[in-house]
Structure formats: structure tokens, C-alpha cells
Tab-separated table of C-alpha atoms and ligand atoms in Angstrom:
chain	number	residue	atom	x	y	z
A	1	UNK	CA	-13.992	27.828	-4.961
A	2	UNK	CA	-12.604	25.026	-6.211
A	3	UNK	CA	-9.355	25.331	-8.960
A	4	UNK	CA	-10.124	22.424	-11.697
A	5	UNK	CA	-7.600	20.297	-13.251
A	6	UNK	CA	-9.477	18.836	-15.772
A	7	UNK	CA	-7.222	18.742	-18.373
A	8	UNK	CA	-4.503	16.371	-15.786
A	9	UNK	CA	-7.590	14.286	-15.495
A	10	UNK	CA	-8.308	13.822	-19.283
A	11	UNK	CA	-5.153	13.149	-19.187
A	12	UNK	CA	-5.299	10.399	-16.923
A	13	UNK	CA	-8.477	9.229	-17.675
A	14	UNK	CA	-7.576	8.684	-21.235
A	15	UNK	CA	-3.978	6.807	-20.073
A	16	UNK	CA	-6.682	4.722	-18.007
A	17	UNK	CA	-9.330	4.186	-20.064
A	18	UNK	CA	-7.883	4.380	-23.825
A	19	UNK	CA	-4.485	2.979	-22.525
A	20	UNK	CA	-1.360	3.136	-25.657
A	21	UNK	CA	0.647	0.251	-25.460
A	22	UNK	CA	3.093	1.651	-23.157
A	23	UNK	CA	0.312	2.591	-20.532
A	24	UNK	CA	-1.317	-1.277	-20.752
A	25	UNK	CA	0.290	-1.701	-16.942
A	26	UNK	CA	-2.319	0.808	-15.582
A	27	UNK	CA	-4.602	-2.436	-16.144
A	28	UNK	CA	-3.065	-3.860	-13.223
A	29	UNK	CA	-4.130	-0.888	-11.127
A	30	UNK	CA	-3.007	2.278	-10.249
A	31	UNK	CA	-2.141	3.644	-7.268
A	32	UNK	CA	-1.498	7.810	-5.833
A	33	UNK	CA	0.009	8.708	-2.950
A	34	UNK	CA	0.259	11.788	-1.688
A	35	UNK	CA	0.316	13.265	2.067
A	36	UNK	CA	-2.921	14.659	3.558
A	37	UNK	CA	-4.724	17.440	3.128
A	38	UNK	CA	-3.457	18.411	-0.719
A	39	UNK	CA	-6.146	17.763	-2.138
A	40	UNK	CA	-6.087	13.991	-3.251
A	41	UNK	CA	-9.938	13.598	-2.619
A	42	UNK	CA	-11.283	17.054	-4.467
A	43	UNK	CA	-9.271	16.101	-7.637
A	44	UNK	CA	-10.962	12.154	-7.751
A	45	UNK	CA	-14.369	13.954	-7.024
A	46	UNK	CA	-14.316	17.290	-9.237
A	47	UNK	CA	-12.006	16.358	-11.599
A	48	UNK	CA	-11.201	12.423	-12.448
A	49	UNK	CA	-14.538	10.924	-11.689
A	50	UNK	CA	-16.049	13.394	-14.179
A	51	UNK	CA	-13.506	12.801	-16.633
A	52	UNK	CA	-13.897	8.590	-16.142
A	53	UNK	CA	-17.610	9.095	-16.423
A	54	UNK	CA	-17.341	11.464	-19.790
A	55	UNK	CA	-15.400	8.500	-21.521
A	56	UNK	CA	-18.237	6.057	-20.268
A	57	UNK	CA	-16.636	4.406	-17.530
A	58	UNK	CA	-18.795	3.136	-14.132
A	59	UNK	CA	-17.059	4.570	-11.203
A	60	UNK	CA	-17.606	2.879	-7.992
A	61	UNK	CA	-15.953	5.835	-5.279
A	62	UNK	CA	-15.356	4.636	-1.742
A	63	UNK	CA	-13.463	6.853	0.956
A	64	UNK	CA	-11.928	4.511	3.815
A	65	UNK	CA	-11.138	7.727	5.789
A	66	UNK	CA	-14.227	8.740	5.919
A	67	UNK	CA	-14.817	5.967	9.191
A	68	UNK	CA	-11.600	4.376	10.101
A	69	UNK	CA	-13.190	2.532	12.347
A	70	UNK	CA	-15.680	0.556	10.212
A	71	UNK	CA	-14.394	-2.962	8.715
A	72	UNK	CA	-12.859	-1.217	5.276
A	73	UNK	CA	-14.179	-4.655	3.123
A	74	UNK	CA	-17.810	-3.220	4.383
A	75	UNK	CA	-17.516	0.117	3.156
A	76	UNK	CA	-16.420	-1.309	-0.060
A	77	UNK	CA	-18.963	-3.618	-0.655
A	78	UNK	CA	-21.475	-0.996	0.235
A	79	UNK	CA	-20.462	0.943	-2.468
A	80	UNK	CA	-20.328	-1.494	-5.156
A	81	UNK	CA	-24.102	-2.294	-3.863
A	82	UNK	CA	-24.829	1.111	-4.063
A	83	UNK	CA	-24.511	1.522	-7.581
A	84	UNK	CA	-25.350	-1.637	-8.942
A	85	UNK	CA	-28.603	-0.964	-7.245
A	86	UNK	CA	-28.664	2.223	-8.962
A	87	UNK	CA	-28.341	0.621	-12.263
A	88	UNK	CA	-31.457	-1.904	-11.831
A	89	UNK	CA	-33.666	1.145	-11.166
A	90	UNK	CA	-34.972	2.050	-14.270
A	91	UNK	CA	-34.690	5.991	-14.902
A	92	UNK	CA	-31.969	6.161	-12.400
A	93	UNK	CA	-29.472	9.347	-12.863
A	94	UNK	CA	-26.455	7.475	-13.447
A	95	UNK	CA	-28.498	4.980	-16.009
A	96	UNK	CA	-29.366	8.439	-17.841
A	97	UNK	CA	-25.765	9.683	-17.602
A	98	UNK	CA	-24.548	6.268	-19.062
A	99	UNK	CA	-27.493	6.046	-21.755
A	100	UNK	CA	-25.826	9.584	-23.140
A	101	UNK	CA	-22.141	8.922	-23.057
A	102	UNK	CA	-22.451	4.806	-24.533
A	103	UNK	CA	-24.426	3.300	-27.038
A	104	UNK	CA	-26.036	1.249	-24.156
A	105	UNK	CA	-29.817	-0.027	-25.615
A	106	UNK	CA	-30.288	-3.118	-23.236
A	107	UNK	CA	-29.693	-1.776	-19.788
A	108	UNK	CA	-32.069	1.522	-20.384
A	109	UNK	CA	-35.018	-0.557	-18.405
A	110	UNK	CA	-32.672	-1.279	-15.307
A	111	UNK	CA	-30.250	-3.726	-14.979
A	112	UNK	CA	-30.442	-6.829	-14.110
A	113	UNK	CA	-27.870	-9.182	-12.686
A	114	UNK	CA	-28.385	-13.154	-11.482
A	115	UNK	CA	-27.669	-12.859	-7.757
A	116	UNK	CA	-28.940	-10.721	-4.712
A	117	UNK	CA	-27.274	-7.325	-4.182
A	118	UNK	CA	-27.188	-8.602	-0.574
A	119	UNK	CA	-25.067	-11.193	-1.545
A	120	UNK	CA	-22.193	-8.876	-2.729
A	121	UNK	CA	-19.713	-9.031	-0.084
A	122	UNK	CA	-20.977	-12.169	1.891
A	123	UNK	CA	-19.052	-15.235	2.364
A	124	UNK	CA	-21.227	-17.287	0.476
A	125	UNK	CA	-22.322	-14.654	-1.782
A	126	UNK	CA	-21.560	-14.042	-4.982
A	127	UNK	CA	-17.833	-13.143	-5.703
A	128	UNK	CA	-16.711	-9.668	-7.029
A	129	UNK	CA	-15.023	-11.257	-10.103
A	130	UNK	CA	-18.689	-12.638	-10.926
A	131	UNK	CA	-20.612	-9.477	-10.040
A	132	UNK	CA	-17.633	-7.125	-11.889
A	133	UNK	CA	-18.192	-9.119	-14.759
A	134	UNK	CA	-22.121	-9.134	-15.192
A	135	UNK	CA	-21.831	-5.524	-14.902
A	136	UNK	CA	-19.485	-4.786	-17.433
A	137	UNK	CA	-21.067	-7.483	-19.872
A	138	UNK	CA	-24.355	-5.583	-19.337
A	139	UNK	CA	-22.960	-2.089	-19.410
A	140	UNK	CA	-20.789	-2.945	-22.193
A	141	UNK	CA	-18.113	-0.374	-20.899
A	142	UNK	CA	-15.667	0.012	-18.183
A	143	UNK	CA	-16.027	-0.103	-14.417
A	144	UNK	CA	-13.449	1.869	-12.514
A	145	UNK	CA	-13.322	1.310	-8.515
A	146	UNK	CA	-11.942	4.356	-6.454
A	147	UNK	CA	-10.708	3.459	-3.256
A	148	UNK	CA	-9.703	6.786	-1.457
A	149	UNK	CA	-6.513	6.174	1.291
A	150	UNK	CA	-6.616	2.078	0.528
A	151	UNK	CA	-3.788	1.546	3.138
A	152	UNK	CA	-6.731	1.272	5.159
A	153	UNK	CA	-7.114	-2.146	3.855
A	154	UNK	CA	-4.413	-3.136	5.096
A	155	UNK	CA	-3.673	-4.373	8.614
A	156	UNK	CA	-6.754	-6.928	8.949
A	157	UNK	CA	-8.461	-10.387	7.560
A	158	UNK	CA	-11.066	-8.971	5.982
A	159	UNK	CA	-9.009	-6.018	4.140
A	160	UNK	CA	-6.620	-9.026	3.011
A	161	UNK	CA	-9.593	-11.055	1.342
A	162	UNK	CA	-10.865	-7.491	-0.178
A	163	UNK	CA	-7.557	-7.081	-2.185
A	164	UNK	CA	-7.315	-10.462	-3.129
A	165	UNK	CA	-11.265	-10.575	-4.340
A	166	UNK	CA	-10.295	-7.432	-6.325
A	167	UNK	CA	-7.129	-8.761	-7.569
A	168	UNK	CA	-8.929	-12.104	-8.705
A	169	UNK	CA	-12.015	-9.821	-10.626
A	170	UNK	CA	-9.295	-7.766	-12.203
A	171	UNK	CA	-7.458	-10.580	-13.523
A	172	UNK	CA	-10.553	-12.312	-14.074
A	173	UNK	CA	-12.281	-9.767	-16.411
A	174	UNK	CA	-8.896	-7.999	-18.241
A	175	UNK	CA	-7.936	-11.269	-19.550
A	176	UNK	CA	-10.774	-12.212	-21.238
A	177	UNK	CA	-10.281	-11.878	-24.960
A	178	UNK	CA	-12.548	-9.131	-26.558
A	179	UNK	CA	-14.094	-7.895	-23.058
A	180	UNK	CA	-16.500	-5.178	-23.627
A	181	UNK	CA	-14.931	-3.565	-21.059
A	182	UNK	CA	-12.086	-3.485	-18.081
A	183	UNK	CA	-12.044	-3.468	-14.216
A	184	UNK	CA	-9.792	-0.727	-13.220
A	185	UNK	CA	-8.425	-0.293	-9.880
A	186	UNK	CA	-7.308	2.765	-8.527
A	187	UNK	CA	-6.258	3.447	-4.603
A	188	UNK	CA	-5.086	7.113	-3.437
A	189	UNK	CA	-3.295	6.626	-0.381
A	190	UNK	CA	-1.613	9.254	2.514
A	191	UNK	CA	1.501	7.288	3.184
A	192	UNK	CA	3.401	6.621	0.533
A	193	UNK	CA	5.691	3.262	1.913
A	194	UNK	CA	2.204	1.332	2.932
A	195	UNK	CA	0.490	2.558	-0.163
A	196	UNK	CA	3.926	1.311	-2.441
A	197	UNK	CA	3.612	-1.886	-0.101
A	198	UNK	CA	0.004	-2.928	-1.742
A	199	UNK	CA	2.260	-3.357	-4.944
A	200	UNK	CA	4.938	-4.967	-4.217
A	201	UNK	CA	5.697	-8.740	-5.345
A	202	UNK	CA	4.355	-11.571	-3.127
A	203	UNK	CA	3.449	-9.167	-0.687
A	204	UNK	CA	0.113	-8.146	-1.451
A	205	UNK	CA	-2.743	-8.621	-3.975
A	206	UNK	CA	-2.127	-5.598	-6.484
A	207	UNK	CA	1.633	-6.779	-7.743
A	208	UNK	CA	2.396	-4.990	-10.913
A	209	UNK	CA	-0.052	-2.213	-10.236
A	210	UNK	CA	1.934	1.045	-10.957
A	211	UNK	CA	2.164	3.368	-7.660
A	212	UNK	CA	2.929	7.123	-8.683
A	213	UNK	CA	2.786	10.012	-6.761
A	214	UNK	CA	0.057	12.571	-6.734
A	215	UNK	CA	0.577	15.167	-8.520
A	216	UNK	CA	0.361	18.648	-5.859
A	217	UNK	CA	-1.088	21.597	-6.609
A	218	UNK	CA	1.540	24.093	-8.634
A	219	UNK	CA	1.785	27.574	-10.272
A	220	UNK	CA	-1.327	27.424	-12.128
A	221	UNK	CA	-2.933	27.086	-8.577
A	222	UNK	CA	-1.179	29.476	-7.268
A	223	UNK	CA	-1.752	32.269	-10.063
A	224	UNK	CA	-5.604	31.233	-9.598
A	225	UNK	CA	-5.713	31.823	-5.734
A	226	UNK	CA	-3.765	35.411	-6.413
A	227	UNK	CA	-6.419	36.480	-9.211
A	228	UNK	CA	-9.076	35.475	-6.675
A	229	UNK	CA	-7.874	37.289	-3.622
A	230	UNK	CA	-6.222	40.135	-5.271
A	231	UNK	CA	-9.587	42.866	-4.356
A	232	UNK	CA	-9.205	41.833	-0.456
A	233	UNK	CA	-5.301	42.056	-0.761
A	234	UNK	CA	-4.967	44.938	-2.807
A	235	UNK	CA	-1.034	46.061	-1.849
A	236	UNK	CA	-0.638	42.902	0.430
A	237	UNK	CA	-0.892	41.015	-2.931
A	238	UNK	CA	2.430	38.846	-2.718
A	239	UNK	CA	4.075	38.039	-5.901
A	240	UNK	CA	3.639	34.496	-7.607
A	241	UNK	CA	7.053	33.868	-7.231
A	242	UNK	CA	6.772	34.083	-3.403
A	243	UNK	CA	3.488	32.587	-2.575
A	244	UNK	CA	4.496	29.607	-5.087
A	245	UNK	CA	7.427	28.629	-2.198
A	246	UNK	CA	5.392	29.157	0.624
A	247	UNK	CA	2.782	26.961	-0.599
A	248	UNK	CA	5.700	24.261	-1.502
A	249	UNK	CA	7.049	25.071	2.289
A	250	UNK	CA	3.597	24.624	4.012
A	251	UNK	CA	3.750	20.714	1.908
A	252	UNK	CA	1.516	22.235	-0.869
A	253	UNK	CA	-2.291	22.267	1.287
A	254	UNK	CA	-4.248	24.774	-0.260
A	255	UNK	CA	-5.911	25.376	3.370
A	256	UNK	CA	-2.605	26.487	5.186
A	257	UNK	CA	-1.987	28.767	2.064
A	258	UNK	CA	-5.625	30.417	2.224
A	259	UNK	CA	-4.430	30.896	5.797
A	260	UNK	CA	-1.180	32.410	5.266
A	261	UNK	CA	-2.530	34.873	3.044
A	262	UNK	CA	-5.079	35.969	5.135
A	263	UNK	CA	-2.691	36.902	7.738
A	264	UNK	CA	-1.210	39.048	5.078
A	265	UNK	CA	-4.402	41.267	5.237
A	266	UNK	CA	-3.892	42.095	8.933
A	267	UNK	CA	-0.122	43.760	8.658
A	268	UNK	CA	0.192	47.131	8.889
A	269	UNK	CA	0.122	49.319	5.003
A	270	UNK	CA	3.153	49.837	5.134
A	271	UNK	CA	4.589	45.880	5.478
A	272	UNK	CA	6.465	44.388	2.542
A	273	UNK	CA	3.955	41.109	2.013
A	274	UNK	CA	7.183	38.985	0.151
A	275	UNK	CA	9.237	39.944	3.166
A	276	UNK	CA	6.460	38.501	5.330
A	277	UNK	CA	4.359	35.663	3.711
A	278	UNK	CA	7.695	33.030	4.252
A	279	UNK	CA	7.857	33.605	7.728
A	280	UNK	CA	3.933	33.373	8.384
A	281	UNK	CA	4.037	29.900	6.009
A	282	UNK	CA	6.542	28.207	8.165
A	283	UNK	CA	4.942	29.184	11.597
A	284	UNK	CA	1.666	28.009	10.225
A	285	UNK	CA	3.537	24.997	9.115
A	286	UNK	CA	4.399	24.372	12.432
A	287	UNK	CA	0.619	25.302	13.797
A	288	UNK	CA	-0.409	22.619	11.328
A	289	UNK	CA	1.328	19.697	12.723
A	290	UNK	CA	0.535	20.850	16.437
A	291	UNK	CA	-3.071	20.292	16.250
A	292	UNK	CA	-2.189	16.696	15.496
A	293	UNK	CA	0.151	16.553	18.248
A	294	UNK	CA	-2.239	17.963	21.029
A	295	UNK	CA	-4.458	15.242	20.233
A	296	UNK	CA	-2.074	12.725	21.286
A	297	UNK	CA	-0.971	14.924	24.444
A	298	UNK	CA	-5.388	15.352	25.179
A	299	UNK	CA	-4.915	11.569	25.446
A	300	UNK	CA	-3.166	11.889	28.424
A	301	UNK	CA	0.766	10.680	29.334
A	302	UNK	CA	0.746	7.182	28.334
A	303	UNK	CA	-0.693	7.829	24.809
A	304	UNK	CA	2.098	10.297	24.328
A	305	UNK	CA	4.486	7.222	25.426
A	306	UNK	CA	2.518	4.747	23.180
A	307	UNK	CA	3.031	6.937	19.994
A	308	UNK	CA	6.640	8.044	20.884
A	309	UNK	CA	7.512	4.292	21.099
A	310	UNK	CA	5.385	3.988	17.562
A	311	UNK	CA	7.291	6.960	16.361
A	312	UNK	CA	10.751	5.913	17.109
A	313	UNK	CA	10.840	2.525	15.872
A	314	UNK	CA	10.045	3.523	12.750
A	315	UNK	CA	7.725	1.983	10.355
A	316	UNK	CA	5.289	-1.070	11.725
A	317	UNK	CA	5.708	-1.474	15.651
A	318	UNK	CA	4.235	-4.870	16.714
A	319	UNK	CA	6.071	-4.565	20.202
A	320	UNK	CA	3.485	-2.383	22.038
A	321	UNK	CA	1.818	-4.679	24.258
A	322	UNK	CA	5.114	-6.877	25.252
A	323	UNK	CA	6.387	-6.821	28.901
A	324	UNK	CA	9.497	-5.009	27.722
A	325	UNK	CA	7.121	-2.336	26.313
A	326	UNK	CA	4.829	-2.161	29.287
A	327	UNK	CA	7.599	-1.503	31.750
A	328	UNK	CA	9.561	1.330	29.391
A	329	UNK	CA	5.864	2.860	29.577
A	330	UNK	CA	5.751	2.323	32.984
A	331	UNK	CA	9.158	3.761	33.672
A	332	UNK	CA	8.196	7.215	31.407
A	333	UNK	CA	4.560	8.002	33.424
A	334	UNK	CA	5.553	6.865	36.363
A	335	UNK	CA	3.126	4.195	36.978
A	336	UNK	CA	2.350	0.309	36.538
A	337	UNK	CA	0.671	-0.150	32.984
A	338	UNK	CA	-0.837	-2.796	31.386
A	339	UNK	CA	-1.742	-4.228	28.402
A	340	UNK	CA	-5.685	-3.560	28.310
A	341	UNK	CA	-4.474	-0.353	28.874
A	342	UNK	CA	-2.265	0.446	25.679
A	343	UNK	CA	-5.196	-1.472	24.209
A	344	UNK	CA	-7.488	1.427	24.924
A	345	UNK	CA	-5.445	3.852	24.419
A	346	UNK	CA	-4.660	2.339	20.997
A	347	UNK	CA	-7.876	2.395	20.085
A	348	UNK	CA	-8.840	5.766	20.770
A	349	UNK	CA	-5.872	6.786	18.963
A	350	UNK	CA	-6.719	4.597	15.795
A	351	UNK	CA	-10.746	6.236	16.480
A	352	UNK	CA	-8.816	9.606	16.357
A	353	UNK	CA	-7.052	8.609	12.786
A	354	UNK	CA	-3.303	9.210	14.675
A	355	UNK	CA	-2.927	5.292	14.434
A	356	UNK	CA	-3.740	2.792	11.938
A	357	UNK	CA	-3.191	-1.020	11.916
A	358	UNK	CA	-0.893	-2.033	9.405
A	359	UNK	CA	-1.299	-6.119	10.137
A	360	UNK	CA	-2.879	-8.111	13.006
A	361	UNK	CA	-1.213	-6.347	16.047
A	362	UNK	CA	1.132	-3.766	14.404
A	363	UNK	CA	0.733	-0.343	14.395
A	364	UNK	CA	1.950	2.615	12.459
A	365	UNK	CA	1.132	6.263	12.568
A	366	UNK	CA	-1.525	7.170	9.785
A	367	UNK	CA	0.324	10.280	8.869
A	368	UNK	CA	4.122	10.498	7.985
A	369	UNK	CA	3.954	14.244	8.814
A	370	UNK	CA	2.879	13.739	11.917
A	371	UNK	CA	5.050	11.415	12.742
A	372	UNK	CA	8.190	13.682	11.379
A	373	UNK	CA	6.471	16.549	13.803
A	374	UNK	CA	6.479	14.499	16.732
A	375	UNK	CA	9.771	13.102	16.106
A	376	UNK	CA	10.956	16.848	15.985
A	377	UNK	CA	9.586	17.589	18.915
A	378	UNK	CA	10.566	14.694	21.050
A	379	UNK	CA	14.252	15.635	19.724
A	380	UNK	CA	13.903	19.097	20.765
A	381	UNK	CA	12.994	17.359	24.282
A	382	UNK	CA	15.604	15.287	24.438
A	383	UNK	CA	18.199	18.368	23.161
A	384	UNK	CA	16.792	20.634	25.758
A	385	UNK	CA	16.625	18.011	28.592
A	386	UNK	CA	20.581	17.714	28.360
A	387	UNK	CA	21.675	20.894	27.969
A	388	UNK	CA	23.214	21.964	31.221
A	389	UNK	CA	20.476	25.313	32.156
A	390	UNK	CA	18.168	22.219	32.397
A	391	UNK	CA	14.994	21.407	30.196
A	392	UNK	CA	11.944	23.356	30.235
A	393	UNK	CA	9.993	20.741	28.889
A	394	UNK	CA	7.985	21.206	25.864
A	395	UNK	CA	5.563	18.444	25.832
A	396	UNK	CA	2.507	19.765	28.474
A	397	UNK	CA	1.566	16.720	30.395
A	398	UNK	CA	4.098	15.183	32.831
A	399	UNK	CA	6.668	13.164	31.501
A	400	UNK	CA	6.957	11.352	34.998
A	401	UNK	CA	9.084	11.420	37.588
B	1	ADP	N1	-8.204	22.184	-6.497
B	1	ADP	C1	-8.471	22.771	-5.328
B	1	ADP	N2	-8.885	24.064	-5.266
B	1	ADP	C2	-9.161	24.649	-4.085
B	1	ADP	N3	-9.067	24.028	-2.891
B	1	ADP	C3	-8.666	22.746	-2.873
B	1	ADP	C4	-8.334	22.059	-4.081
B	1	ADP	N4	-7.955	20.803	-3.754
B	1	ADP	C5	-8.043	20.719	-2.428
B	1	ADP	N5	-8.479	21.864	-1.882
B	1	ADP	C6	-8.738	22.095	-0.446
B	1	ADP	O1	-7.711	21.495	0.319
B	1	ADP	C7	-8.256	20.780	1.418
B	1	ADP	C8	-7.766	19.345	1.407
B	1	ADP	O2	-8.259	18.703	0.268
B	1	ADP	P1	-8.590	17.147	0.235
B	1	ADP	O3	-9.062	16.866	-1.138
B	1	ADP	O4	-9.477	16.753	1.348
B	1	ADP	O5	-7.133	16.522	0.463
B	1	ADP	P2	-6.688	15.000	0.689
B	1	ADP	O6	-7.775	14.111	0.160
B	1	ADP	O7	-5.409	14.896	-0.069
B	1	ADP	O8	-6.484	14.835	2.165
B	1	ADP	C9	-9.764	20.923	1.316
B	1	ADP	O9	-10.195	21.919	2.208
B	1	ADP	C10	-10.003	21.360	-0.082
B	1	ADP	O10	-11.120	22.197	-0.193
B	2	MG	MG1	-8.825	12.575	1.150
């Protein structure tokens, strides 16, 4: 049961679409961050894309998450093939859906554009600026691309070329006087400094794009999750007021809430469920972030030191693999290490989504919360290691000898 928001996405879709002078910068693309897990991806899918679509637009909707392994320039292409192909089949669903919401006459047979759909994407092929703008000369509307957690993008050749192809089609197409329609960019991204570093000057392709953040679930949420579990809870129903801060305190995930108030149904009749629903929120809180962590600790000791060295540095590491690296790893397991080593473990950490690549040999960790957790924790190590009783230590596997 999913809560719509489909009056924020009107909203936005209209700022987007049917932009007042003030809102003209959203041409330049607009970019969301937001951490993981709040619900970033429901909203494009129930709510925005919807919304686009009811004021006509074309919405191309690619998730880089979905396989962090594959090349993210591939998945994109792929999806701008996808429904270009969809639009040259004649009867097609989304030629129907377009037929109703524009005055489009020419396109109802199928589309039809003057290169190969096999050529989108390809060296030689034809360019995006050239295939955006057939399409939105045809479809005499807008086309809207979606890329879902774009910092993905980042970090390799081929992600580099993508934003710059998709910076040239934008300015390409937007400039044109009397365009039947615009190529709108937006990117939702899980880490908010890489995401704001796609926009900044000189840096990257999307300069002048406006970055905000995404706007979390709040009361109106809230007061619809109550309504909904209100029969199961009966007297364990906690009060809005209440359930409104745990959900801020568990960073606003509608999944750690659901959780939190199910544990409600298991106290005894007599239990005070305001008294108890803040202390339940932060242990799950805590719960949360530990399933991340055991991942890295599953990966055995030097993962653990590969990400604590990624962790403490801060930001983009590119001094994993260097000598002075390998022997602080070798010092904290215990053993000789080398670089094909923190190689593999690298990549089963960036297969895993705990790692990304931020640019050719740099890493950072794909989630800020996670990294805060683990930071946390290897404080709490570190505390408990010099207090005089001695450390119990609190990371599982062996932290050498
Ligand atoms: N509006 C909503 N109503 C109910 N559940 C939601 C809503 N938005 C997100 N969720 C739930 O929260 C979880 C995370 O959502 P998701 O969209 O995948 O987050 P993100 O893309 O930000 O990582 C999912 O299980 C989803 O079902
Ligand atoms: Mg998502």
C-alpha cells in the first residue's frame, strides 16, 4: 500500500514542464538527492512519471542501481532504445497513451526516425542530441529522461561521455527557437556531495542544473500509515505526534517505521506504546545500518580494513592500492597483502553496492549512512580498545595480531 503524493508531483511536473520564468533553470536539469531507502524510486514511478506523462511528456526511466555492475552509459542507452522502439510500433501502449494526452496526428502509425535504434549509443552511431531531437520534432512534446541514483555515472569513461552526450542534446534541443518541445534531465541520487558534484562549474557536464533535496516522507504519511494500521494496533496505536519523530529518527524509511510499529503489537496490554515506540525506532535504527556493516565483516578482515581506510579518509580515496596502503593493511590482518588482492576485494564490495567508483581508481562508499555507521563503530573500537579494563572488541572477525 503505497501513500501517493500526487499533488508534490503536479507540482513538480508543472515547475518542469510549464516552467514560470523563475523556474526556466530546471531546463538545465534537475537533480534529487536523498539517502536510501525513503522512497526516492516509488515517488518517480507512482507519482512523477504519471504526472510527466498526464502533461504529455515522453519519459525515458532508467535505474543505475538496479546493476551496479553493468557499464551505466549501457543501461542508459538501452532505455532510450527501449522506448523509441516502442514508439515505431504502431498501436503500441505508450503511442495510445500519447495519442490521448497530445494532439499528436502524424506519429499514430509508428514513428519513424532516420537512423538504426542500434545505433543509439554506439561510437559511430547516431548522437543523442540527433536522436532527442527527431523524437521530440515527431512527438511534438517533451521528452523527460529519469536517471535513478546518476552518481553512478560517475567514476568511469564511458559515464563521462554519457553526461556530456546529454549535456550537448539538452543544450542542443532547449535552445532552439520555437522547439515543439524540451529535453529535460532529471537524476535522483543517494549521496548528496557526488550527486551536488554533477552540477558544479567546470566539473562536470550538468553545470547550472539545480540540485535540491528530496523531499521525505512527513505527517501526511504518517497520519496515513496510523489510519491503516489502527484495527491490528487497536490500544498500541501511538499518537501522530510520536510516530512522526520516530520516523524522522529512523532517517524517514517507511520500512524501518512499518517495523517499529509492528513491534508495538507484541508488548504486553498494559505497555504505554509513546513510552515505547522511541526506544524500538532507535534500536532498529541501529539494526538498519548493521546489516550493511556485516556485509563488509562476511567479506572477511581485509575488506573490513579496505573500507575503514575508505571510511576514514573521507570522501574519494584513490590511495588504496599504494605500498603505503598495502602495508597499513598488512599491519591490521596480520598478513602480507597485495594489490590484486584489494582489487578483488574491491570489487566484490562495489558487486555488493558498499563501494562505488567515483573516478578512474577512486573509491567512495555508496552510502553516507553507512559510512557514518561504520565510522561509529570503528570509534566505539578505538574508545573501548584504550580504556584501561581492555577492549572487548566489537567488530567479529580478527583485527590481527
Ligand atoms: N509513498 C510510499 N508509501 C509507502 N511505502 C513507501 C513509499 N515510498 C517508499 N516506500 C517504501 O520504502 C521502501 C524504500 O523505497 P524506495 O523507493 O526504494 O527508496 P529509494 O529509491 O529512496 O531507495 C520501499 O520498500 C517502499 O515500498
Ligand atoms: Mg531507489
Amino acid at each position: 500500500m503505497t501513500f501517493r503524493r500526487t499533488a508534490l508531483a503536479e507540482q513538480m511536473a508543472t515547475q518542469l514542464l510549464r516552467p514560470s520564468f523563475l523556474d526556466t533553470s530546471l531546463r538545465s536539469g534537475l537533480f534529487l538527492s536523498g539517502q536510501r531507502r525513503v522512497g526516492k524510486t516509488t515517488f518517480l514511478a507512482t507519482d512523477l512519471i504519471p504526472a510527466l506523462e498526464a502533461l504529455g511528456a515522453i519519459v525515458v526511466y532508467v535505474d543505475l542501481w538496479s546493476q551496479p555492475q553493468a557499464n551505466p552509459a549501457d543501461l542508459v542507452h538501452e532505455a532510450i532504445r527501449k522506448t523509441l522502439k516502442e514508439l515505431q510500433m504502431p498501436g503500441s501502449g505508450l503511442l495510445k497513451r500519447l495519442k490521448q494526452v497530445t494532439n499528436l496526428e502524424a506519429g499514430a502509425a509508428g514513428f519513424k526516425f532516420g537512423f538504426k535504434l542500434a545505433d543509439v549509443g554506439k561510437d559511430d552511431g547516431v548522437s543523442l542530441a540527433q536522436a532527442f531531437q527527431e523524437l521530440i520534432d515527431q512527438a511534438q512534446t517533451d521528452v523527460v529522461l529519469i536517471v535513478d541514483e546518476v552518481q553512478h555515472a560517475l567514476g568511469s569513461a564511458d559515464g563521462d561521455h554519457l553526461l556530456h552526450a546529454l549535456k550537448a542534446a539538452r543544450d542542443a534541443i532547449n535552445t532552439r527557437p520555437g522547439t515543439p518541445g524540451h529535453f529535460l534531465f532529471i537524476g535522483t541520487g543517494s549521496h548528496r556531495a557526488r550527486v551536488q558534484e554533477l552540477t558544479l562549474k567546470g566539473n562536470q557536464a550538468f553545470n547550472g542544473a539545480v540540485t535540491n533535496e528530496f523531499p521525505v516522507l512527513g505527517r501526511d504519511f504518517i497520519d496515513y500509515v496510523l489510519a491503516q494500521v489502527r484495527p491490528q494496533l487497536g490500544a498500541m496505536l501511538p499518537s501522530a505526534e510520536v510516530t512522526e519523530a520516530a520516523f524522522r529518527s529512523m532517517g524517514s524509511r517507511p520500512e524501518e517505521l512499518m517495523k517499529a510499529l509492528n513491534v508495538l503489537r507484541s508488548l504486553p496490554p498494559d505497555a504505554l506504546p509513546d513510552e515505547h515506540l522511541p526506544t524500538i525506532a532507535q534500536s532498529l535504527g541501529a539494526a538498519a545500518a548493521d546489516v550493511e556493516l556485516q556485509k563488509v565483516e562476511a567479506m572477511g578482515p581485509l575488506a573490513e580494513a579496505v573500507f575503514s581506510r575508505i571510511c576514514s579518509i573521507g570522501g574519494d580515496v584513490k590511495g588504496v592500492f599504494t605500498s603505503e596502503a598495502l602495508k597499513a593493511y598488512a599491519a591490521q590482518i596480520g598478513r602480507e597483502v597485495t594489490a590484486q588482492e584489494v582489487q578483488g576485494i574491491i570489487g566484490m564490495m562495489t558487486s555488493a553496492n558498499l563501494l562505488m567508483r567515483v573516478k578512474h581508481g577512486h573509491y567512495g562508499v555508496t552510502d553516507p549512512f553507512v559510512e557514518k555507521a561504520w565510522m561509529g563503530r570503528l570509534q566505539a573500537d578505538q574508545l573501548l580498545r584504550a580504556s584501561p579494563a581492555g577492549g572487548v572488541p566489537r567488530l567479529k572477525a580478527s583485527k590481527g595480531s
